[in-house]
Amino acid sequence: GAVVSQHPSWVICKSGTSVKIECRSLDFQATTMFWYRQFPKQSLMLMATSNEGSKATYEQGVEKDKFLINHASLTLSTLTVTSAHPEDSSFYICSAIKASGGALTGELFFGEGSRLTVL
Amino acid sequence: LAKTTQPISMDSYEGQEVNITCSHNNIATNDYITWYQQFPSQGPRFIIQGYKTKVTNEVASLFIPADRKSSTLSLPRVSLSDTAVYYCLVGDIWTPLVFGKGTRLSVIA
């Protein structure tokens, strides 16, 4: 089956530094990827929609200058948490659409998640 | 985006069948119903998807009534490893899925 891979799986950084998380679709091309954030014991919260070759669409309340999303190729989207602070510590999950049926339908695959801890 | 409502938690003994019902009263014509399973510190894993009537795969069945305003995920003979959070999501493939609170299933030996 299709696989979506995230890297790194976990990262610890100092407050004020920037962290980049990669999301790759390993065996299919994904024009659209989604980024979610999940705090402990809570559900996934959609952060943004990443479209290949264009600017990401951010959900209300998500700072686009803090969470930089780049979708430069059909198999890679990156999320950069800039000037990270302890409150940004969370589990970040991406997902990618594998289209079929002439893009009329498809399936959504999720990555394994990346746990960010900001000290 | 269609909003979903599920029970917050459920308990079951090993070997029993578990049915988790999800309400989605404002489901749109183009929307599919998809269920995901999530273990701690892992991304959600696809379980099953349907549009109407009944869908069955190797791990679960999905029952959808004619009005599509609800759906029921059926897990046959659960085991301890089925302890997880189960999410019901409604939408078309190109619309970002909005996760509800999910149902935390605890399987007891």
PDB file of C-alpha atoms in Angstrom:
ATOM      1  CA  GLY A   1       0.000   0.000   0.000  1.00  0.00           C
ATOM      2  CA  ALA A   2       0.902   3.629  -0.264  1.00  0.00           C
ATOM      3  CA  VAL A   3       3.247   4.999   2.358  1.00  0.00           C
ATOM      4  CA  VAL A   4       3.693   8.464   3.716  1.00  0.00           C
ATOM      5  CA  SER A   5       6.870   8.993   5.672  1.00  0.00           C
ATOM      6  CA  GLN A   6       7.787  11.759   8.071  1.00  0.00           C
ATOM      7  CA  HIS A   7      11.220  12.762   9.228  1.00  0.00           C
ATOM      8  CA  PRO A   8      12.334  13.182  11.901  1.00  0.00           C
ATOM      9  CA  SER A   9      10.152  10.964  14.072  1.00  0.00           C
ATOM     10  CA  TRP A  10      11.067  13.011  17.082  1.00  0.00           C
ATOM     11  CA  VAL A  11      13.143  16.100  17.680  1.00  0.00           C
ATOM     12  CA  ILE A  12      14.210  18.092  20.694  1.00  0.00           C
ATOM     13  CA  CYS A  13      15.329  21.652  20.250  1.00  0.00           C
ATOM     14  CA  LYS A  14      16.101  24.748  22.246  1.00  0.00           C
ATOM     15  CA  SER A  15      13.664  27.594  22.477  1.00  0.00           C
ATOM     16  CA  GLY A  16      14.177  30.112  19.690  1.00  0.00           C
ATOM     17  CA  THR A  17      15.526  27.690  17.120  1.00  0.00           C
ATOM     18  CA  SER A  18      13.766  26.548  13.968  1.00  0.00           C
ATOM     19  CA  VAL A  19      12.846  22.979  13.172  1.00  0.00           C
ATOM     20  CA  LYS A  20      11.990  21.458   9.803  1.00  0.00           C
ATOM     21  CA  ILE A  21       9.765  18.402   9.458  1.00  0.00           C
ATOM     22  CA  GLU A  22       9.568  16.542   6.169  1.00  0.00           C
ATOM     23  CA  CYS A  23       6.605  14.652   4.771  1.00  0.00           C
ATOM     24  CA  ARG A  24       7.197  12.375   1.808  1.00  0.00           C
ATOM     25  CA  SER A  25       4.873  10.264  -0.258  1.00  0.00           C
ATOM     26  CA  LEU A  26       7.048   7.271  -1.034  1.00  0.00           C
ATOM     27  CA  ASP A  27       5.273   5.520  -3.859  1.00  0.00           C
ATOM     28  CA  PHE A  28       2.842   8.041  -5.274  1.00  0.00           C
ATOM     29  CA  GLN A  29       2.662  11.667  -6.236  1.00  0.00           C
ATOM     30  CA  ALA A  30       0.647  13.949  -4.019  1.00  0.00           C
ATOM     31  CA  THR A  31      -0.442  17.354  -5.241  1.00  0.00           C
ATOM     32  CA  THR A  32      -2.154  17.970  -1.932  1.00  0.00           C
ATOM     33  CA  MET A  33      -0.896  17.291   1.566  1.00  0.00           C
ATOM     34  CA  PHE A  34      -2.334  18.303   4.915  1.00  0.00           C
ATOM     35  CA  TRP A  35      -0.574  19.166   8.151  1.00  0.00           C
ATOM     36  CA  TYR A  36      -2.111  18.451  11.543  1.00  0.00           C
ATOM     37  CA  ARG A  37      -1.057  19.090  15.114  1.00  0.00           C
ATOM     38  CA  GLN A  38      -2.056  16.939  18.043  1.00  0.00           C
ATOM     39  CA  PHE A  39      -1.624  17.724  21.728  1.00  0.00           C
ATOM     40  CA  PRO A  40      -1.690  14.934  24.336  1.00  0.00           C
ATOM     41  CA  LYS A  41      -5.078  13.313  24.830  1.00  0.00           C
ATOM     42  CA  GLN A  42      -6.593  15.536  22.162  1.00  0.00           C
ATOM     43  CA  SER A  43      -7.723  15.062  18.593  1.00  0.00           C
ATOM     44  CA  LEU A  44      -5.857  16.099  15.478  1.00  0.00           C
ATOM     45  CA  MET A  45      -6.186  19.769  14.598  1.00  0.00           C
ATOM     46  CA  LEU A  46      -5.833  20.766  10.974  1.00  0.00           C
ATOM     47  CA  MET A  47      -3.162  23.404  10.521  1.00  0.00           C
ATOM     48  CA  ALA A  48      -2.907  23.889   6.794  1.00  0.00           C
ATOM     49  CA  THR A  49      -3.386  22.491   3.333  1.00  0.00           C
ATOM     50  CA  SER A  50      -0.239  22.224   1.287  1.00  0.00           C
ATOM     51  CA  ASN A  51      -0.536  22.373  -2.488  1.00  0.00           C
ATOM     52  CA  GLU A  52       2.348  21.580  -4.806  1.00  0.00           C
ATOM     53  CA  GLY A  53       3.619  24.669  -6.545  1.00  0.00           C
ATOM     54  CA  SER A  54       1.467  27.150  -4.682  1.00  0.00           C
ATOM     55  CA  LYS A  55       1.108  28.761  -1.289  1.00  0.00           C
ATOM     56  CA  ALA A  56      -0.339  26.775   1.549  1.00  0.00           C
ATOM     57  CA  THR A  57      -3.787  27.506   2.886  1.00  0.00           C
ATOM     58  CA  TYR A  58      -3.750  27.990   6.636  1.00  0.00           C
ATOM     59  CA  GLU A  59      -6.586  27.364   9.055  1.00  0.00           C
ATOM     60  CA  GLN A  60      -7.855  30.192  11.176  1.00  0.00           C
ATOM     61  CA  GLY A  61      -5.600  30.853  14.131  1.00  0.00           C
ATOM     62  CA  VAL A  62      -2.514  29.228  12.622  1.00  0.00           C
ATOM     63  CA  GLU A  63       0.317  31.704  12.094  1.00  0.00           C
ATOM     64  CA  LYS A  64       1.661  31.321   8.577  1.00  0.00           C
ATOM     65  CA  ASP A  65       4.875  33.130   9.422  1.00  0.00           C
ATOM     66  CA  LYS A  66       5.561  30.797  12.283  1.00  0.00           C
ATOM     67  CA  PHE A  67       4.651  27.552  10.554  1.00  0.00           C
ATOM     68  CA  LEU A  68       6.239  27.739   7.125  1.00  0.00           C
ATOM     69  CA  ILE A  69       5.017  25.175   4.641  1.00  0.00           C
ATOM     70  CA  ASN A  70       6.760  24.397   1.390  1.00  0.00           C
ATOM     71  CA  HIS A  71       5.467  21.877  -1.150  1.00  0.00           C
ATOM     72  CA  ALA A  72       8.142  22.120  -3.792  1.00  0.00           C
ATOM     73  CA  SER A  73       7.678  18.712  -5.379  1.00  0.00           C
ATOM     74  CA  LEU A  74       4.957  16.153  -5.875  1.00  0.00           C
ATOM     75  CA  THR A  75       6.425  13.896  -3.209  1.00  0.00           C
ATOM     76  CA  LEU A  76       7.633  16.296  -0.539  1.00  0.00           C
ATOM     77  CA  SER A  77       6.092  18.862   1.755  1.00  0.00           C
ATOM     78  CA  THR A  78       7.981  20.471   4.613  1.00  0.00           C
ATOM     79  CA  LEU A  79       6.773  22.195   7.750  1.00  0.00           C
ATOM     80  CA  THR A  80       9.204  24.549   9.440  1.00  0.00           C
ATOM     81  CA  VAL A  81       8.428  25.700  12.953  1.00  0.00           C
ATOM     82  CA  THR A  82      10.268  28.996  13.227  1.00  0.00           C
ATOM     83  CA  SER A  83      11.543  30.369  16.511  1.00  0.00           C
ATOM     84  CA  ALA A  84      10.058  27.455  18.365  1.00  0.00           C
ATOM     85  CA  HIS A  85       8.844  27.889  21.930  1.00  0.00           C
ATOM     86  CA  PRO A  86       7.778  25.314  24.526  1.00  0.00           C
ATOM     87  CA  GLU A  87       4.105  25.838  23.659  1.00  0.00           C
ATOM     88  CA  ASP A  88       4.893  24.575  20.134  1.00  0.00           C
ATOM     89  CA  SER A  89       5.771  21.177  21.579  1.00  0.00           C
ATOM     90  CA  SER A  90       3.341  18.792  19.982  1.00  0.00           C
ATOM     91  CA  PHE A  91       2.863  15.818  17.685  1.00  0.00           C
ATOM     92  CA  TYR A  92       2.817  16.951  14.064  1.00  0.00           C
ATOM     93  CA  ILE A  93       1.197  14.683  11.491  1.00  0.00           C
ATOM     94  CA  CYS A  94       0.993  15.018   7.741  1.00  0.00           C
ATOM     95  CA  SER A  95      -1.285  13.297   5.281  1.00  0.00           C
ATOM     96  CA  ALA A  96      -1.266  12.974   1.523  1.00  0.00           C
ATOM     97  CA  ILE A  97      -3.902  12.209  -1.054  1.00  0.00           C
ATOM     98  CA  LYS A  98      -3.269   9.412  -3.500  1.00  0.00           C
ATOM     99  CA  ALA A  99      -5.636  10.237  -6.325  1.00  0.00           C
ATOM    100  CA  SER A 100      -7.287   7.674  -8.551  1.00  0.00           C
ATOM    101  CA  GLY A 101     -10.102   7.490 -11.046  1.00  0.00           C
ATOM    102  CA  GLY A 102      -8.779  10.484 -12.960  1.00  0.00           C
ATOM    103  CA  ALA A 103      -8.496  12.456  -9.728  1.00  0.00           C
ATOM    104  CA  LEU A 104     -12.204  12.071  -9.061  1.00  0.00           C
ATOM    105  CA  THR A 105     -11.531   9.937  -6.054  1.00  0.00           C
ATOM    106  CA  GLY A 106      -8.596   8.784  -3.982  1.00  0.00           C
ATOM    107  CA  GLU A 107      -7.357   7.718  -0.611  1.00  0.00           C
ATOM    108  CA  LEU A 108      -5.811   9.668   2.236  1.00  0.00           C
ATOM    109  CA  PHE A 109      -2.677   8.306   3.879  1.00  0.00           C
ATOM    110  CA  PHE A 110      -1.155   9.599   7.089  1.00  0.00           C
ATOM    111  CA  GLY A 111       2.463   9.788   8.108  1.00  0.00           C
ATOM    112  CA  GLU A 112       3.780   8.285  11.313  1.00  0.00           C
ATOM    113  CA  GLY A 113       3.953  11.663  13.002  1.00  0.00           C
ATOM    114  CA  SER A 114       6.813  13.784  14.327  1.00  0.00           C
ATOM    115  CA  ARG A 115       7.057  14.626  17.990  1.00  0.00           C
ATOM    116  CA  LEU A 116       8.562  18.022  18.676  1.00  0.00           C
ATOM    117  CA  THR A 117       9.789  18.953  22.141  1.00  0.00           C
ATOM    118  CA  VAL A 118      10.981  22.491  22.664  1.00  0.00           C
ATOM    119  CA  LEU A 119      13.039  23.068  25.802  1.00  0.00           C
TER     120      LEU A 119
ATOM    121  CA  LEU B   1     -17.708  20.474   6.509  1.00  0.00           C
ATOM    122  CA  ALA B   2     -19.917  17.835   8.034  1.00  0.00           C
ATOM    123  CA  LYS B   3     -19.558  17.605  11.764  1.00  0.00           C
ATOM    124  CA  THR B   4     -19.457  14.217  13.438  1.00  0.00           C
ATOM    125  CA  THR B   5     -20.495  13.055  16.875  1.00  0.00           C
ATOM    126  CA  GLN B   6     -19.220   9.868  18.476  1.00  0.00           C
ATOM    127  CA  PRO B   7     -19.226   8.434  21.980  1.00  0.00           C
ATOM    128  CA  ILE B   8     -16.184   9.628  23.883  1.00  0.00           C
ATOM    129  CA  SER B   9     -15.249   6.184  25.128  1.00  0.00           C
ATOM    130  CA  MET B  10     -16.262   2.541  25.095  1.00  0.00           C
ATOM    131  CA  ASP B  11     -15.129  -0.540  26.952  1.00  0.00           C
ATOM    132  CA  SER B  12     -15.295  -4.099  25.694  1.00  0.00           C
ATOM    133  CA  TYR B  13     -14.054  -7.527  26.646  1.00  0.00           C
ATOM    134  CA  GLU B  14     -11.802  -9.487  24.370  1.00  0.00           C
ATOM    135  CA  GLY B  15     -13.618 -11.586  21.793  1.00  0.00           C
ATOM    136  CA  GLN B  16     -16.714  -9.413  21.709  1.00  0.00           C
ATOM    137  CA  GLU B  17     -18.056  -7.517  18.739  1.00  0.00           C
ATOM    138  CA  VAL B  18     -17.817  -3.760  19.120  1.00  0.00           C
ATOM    139  CA  ASN B  19     -20.072  -1.316  17.323  1.00  0.00           C
ATOM    140  CA  ILE B  20     -19.208   2.373  17.308  1.00  0.00           C
ATOM    141  CA  THR B  21     -21.832   4.696  15.919  1.00  0.00           C
ATOM    142  CA  CYS B  22     -21.146   8.105  14.451  1.00  0.00           C
ATOM    143  CA  SER B  23     -23.706  10.820  13.716  1.00  0.00           C
ATOM    144  CA  HIS B  24     -23.223  13.129  10.745  1.00  0.00           C
ATOM    145  CA  ASN B  25     -26.538  14.843  10.182  1.00  0.00           C
ATOM    146  CA  ASN B  26     -25.345  17.386   7.636  1.00  0.00           C
ATOM    147  CA  ILE B  27     -23.436  15.027   5.361  1.00  0.00           C
ATOM    148  CA  ALA B  28     -23.242  16.285   1.789  1.00  0.00           C
ATOM    149  CA  THR B  29     -23.994  14.366  -1.376  1.00  0.00           C
ATOM    150  CA  ASN B  30     -20.340  14.093  -2.354  1.00  0.00           C
ATOM    151  CA  ASP B  31     -19.115  13.085   1.089  1.00  0.00           C
ATOM    152  CA  TYR B  32     -17.673   9.697   1.911  1.00  0.00           C
ATOM    153  CA  ILE B  33     -17.517   8.253   5.412  1.00  0.00           C
ATOM    154  CA  THR B  34     -14.113   7.096   6.545  1.00  0.00           C
ATOM    155  CA  TRP B  35     -12.959   5.548   9.799  1.00  0.00           C
ATOM    156  CA  TYR B  36      -9.436   5.756  11.136  1.00  0.00           C
ATOM    157  CA  GLN B  37      -7.684   4.081  14.046  1.00  0.00           C
ATOM    158  CA  GLN B  38      -4.968   5.805  16.034  1.00  0.00           C
ATOM    159  CA  PHE B  39      -2.564   4.363  18.559  1.00  0.00           C
ATOM    160  CA  PRO B  40      -0.607   6.652  20.906  1.00  0.00           C
ATOM    161  CA  SER B  41       2.231   8.531  19.196  1.00  0.00           C
ATOM    162  CA  GLN B  42       1.304   7.209  15.764  1.00  0.00           C
ATOM    163  CA  GLY B  43      -0.475   8.684  12.786  1.00  0.00           C
ATOM    164  CA  PRO B  44      -4.045   7.603  12.064  1.00  0.00           C
ATOM    165  CA  ARG B  45      -4.442   4.375  10.154  1.00  0.00           C
ATOM    166  CA  PHE B  46      -7.191   3.846   7.593  1.00  0.00           C
ATOM    167  CA  ILE B  47      -9.743   1.219   8.575  1.00  0.00           C
ATOM    168  CA  ILE B  48     -12.631   1.420   6.155  1.00  0.00           C
ATOM    169  CA  GLN B  49     -14.514   3.799   3.889  1.00  0.00           C
ATOM    170  CA  GLY B  50     -18.005   3.795   2.476  1.00  0.00           C
ATOM    171  CA  TYR B  51     -20.641   5.881   0.777  1.00  0.00           C
ATOM    172  CA  LYS B  52     -23.845   3.954   1.422  1.00  0.00           C
ATOM    173  CA  THR B  53     -25.207   0.565   2.527  1.00  0.00           C
ATOM    174  CA  LYS B  54     -22.597  -1.859   3.835  1.00  0.00           C
ATOM    175  CA  VAL B  55     -18.910  -2.214   3.287  1.00  0.00           C
ATOM    176  CA  THR B  56     -16.771  -5.031   4.652  1.00  0.00           C
ATOM    177  CA  ASN B  57     -13.058  -5.639   4.581  1.00  0.00           C
ATOM    178  CA  GLU B  58     -10.696  -7.927   6.426  1.00  0.00           C
ATOM    179  CA  VAL B  59     -10.743  -5.919   9.634  1.00  0.00           C
ATOM    180  CA  ALA B  60     -14.157  -4.279   9.933  1.00  0.00           C
ATOM    181  CA  SER B  61     -17.599  -3.629   8.561  1.00  0.00           C
ATOM    182  CA  LEU B  62     -19.239  -0.293   7.994  1.00  0.00           C
ATOM    183  CA  PHE B  63     -23.006   0.054   8.051  1.00  0.00           C
ATOM    184  CA  ILE B  64     -24.595   3.148   6.540  1.00  0.00           C
ATOM    185  CA  PRO B  65     -28.376   3.651   6.547  1.00  0.00           C
ATOM    186  CA  ALA B  66     -30.203   5.015   3.541  1.00  0.00           C
ATOM    187  CA  ASP B  67     -30.314   8.599   4.845  1.00  0.00           C
ATOM    188  CA  ARG B  68     -26.522   8.503   5.491  1.00  0.00           C
ATOM    189  CA  LYS B  69     -26.930  10.639   8.594  1.00  0.00           C
ATOM    190  CA  SER B  70     -25.098   8.094  10.683  1.00  0.00           C
ATOM    191  CA  SER B  71     -22.744   5.175  10.308  1.00  0.00           C
ATOM    192  CA  THR B  72     -21.640   2.263  12.458  1.00  0.00           C
ATOM    193  CA  LEU B  73     -18.188   0.760  12.544  1.00  0.00           C
ATOM    194  CA  SER B  74     -18.293  -2.890  13.545  1.00  0.00           C
ATOM    195  CA  LEU B  75     -15.170  -4.618  14.829  1.00  0.00           C
ATOM    196  CA  PRO B  76     -15.640  -8.388  15.123  1.00  0.00           C
ATOM    197  CA  ARG B  77     -14.076 -10.210  18.045  1.00  0.00           C
ATOM    198  CA  VAL B  78     -11.838  -7.452  19.354  1.00  0.00           C
ATOM    199  CA  SER B  79      -8.502  -8.171  20.980  1.00  0.00           C
ATOM    200  CA  LEU B  80      -6.333  -6.180  23.350  1.00  0.00           C
ATOM    201  CA  SER B  81      -4.428  -4.767  20.382  1.00  0.00           C
ATOM    202  CA  ASP B  82      -7.599  -3.052  19.182  1.00  0.00           C
ATOM    203  CA  THR B  83      -7.386  -0.640  22.111  1.00  0.00           C
ATOM    204  CA  ALA B  84      -7.075   2.711  20.349  1.00  0.00           C
ATOM    205  CA  VAL B  85      -8.917   5.872  19.419  1.00  0.00           C
ATOM    206  CA  TYR B  86     -11.314   5.534  16.497  1.00  0.00           C
ATOM    207  CA  TYR B  87     -12.240   8.533  14.391  1.00  0.00           C
ATOM    208  CA  CYS B  88     -15.198   8.892  12.059  1.00  0.00           C
ATOM    209  CA  LEU B  89     -14.665  11.479   9.333  1.00  0.00           C
ATOM    210  CA  VAL B  90     -16.931  12.740   6.627  1.00  0.00           C
ATOM    211  CA  GLY B  91     -15.930  14.576   3.486  1.00  0.00           C
ATOM    212  CA  ASP B  92     -14.890  14.263  -0.092  1.00  0.00           C
ATOM    213  CA  ILE B  93     -11.334  13.270  -0.839  1.00  0.00           C
ATOM    214  CA  TRP B  94     -10.141  16.766  -1.696  1.00  0.00           C
ATOM    215  CA  THR B  95     -11.538  18.499   1.353  1.00  0.00           C
ATOM    216  CA  PRO B  96      -9.252  18.475   4.391  1.00  0.00           C
ATOM    217  CA  LEU B  97     -10.698  16.145   6.951  1.00  0.00           C
ATOM    218  CA  VAL B  98     -11.661  17.710  10.249  1.00  0.00           C
ATOM    219  CA  PHE B  99     -11.206  15.347  13.138  1.00  0.00           C
ATOM    220  CA  GLY B 100     -13.722  15.171  15.946  1.00  0.00           C
ATOM    221  CA  LYS B 101     -12.859  13.936  19.403  1.00  0.00           C
ATOM    222  CA  GLY B 102     -12.991  10.277  18.401  1.00  0.00           C
ATOM    223  CA  THR B 103     -13.975   7.266  20.469  1.00  0.00           C
ATOM    224  CA  ARG B 104     -11.459   5.808  22.884  1.00  0.00           C
ATOM    225  CA  LEU B 105     -11.964   2.040  22.856  1.00  0.00           C
ATOM    226  CA  SER B 106     -10.542   0.051  25.728  1.00  0.00           C
ATOM    227  CA  VAL B 107     -10.460  -3.713  25.337  1.00  0.00           C
ATOM    228  CA  ILE B 108     -10.274  -5.626  28.578  1.00  0.00           C
ATOM    229  CA  ALA B 109      -8.937  -9.139  28.972  1.00  0.00           C
TER     230      ALA B 109
END
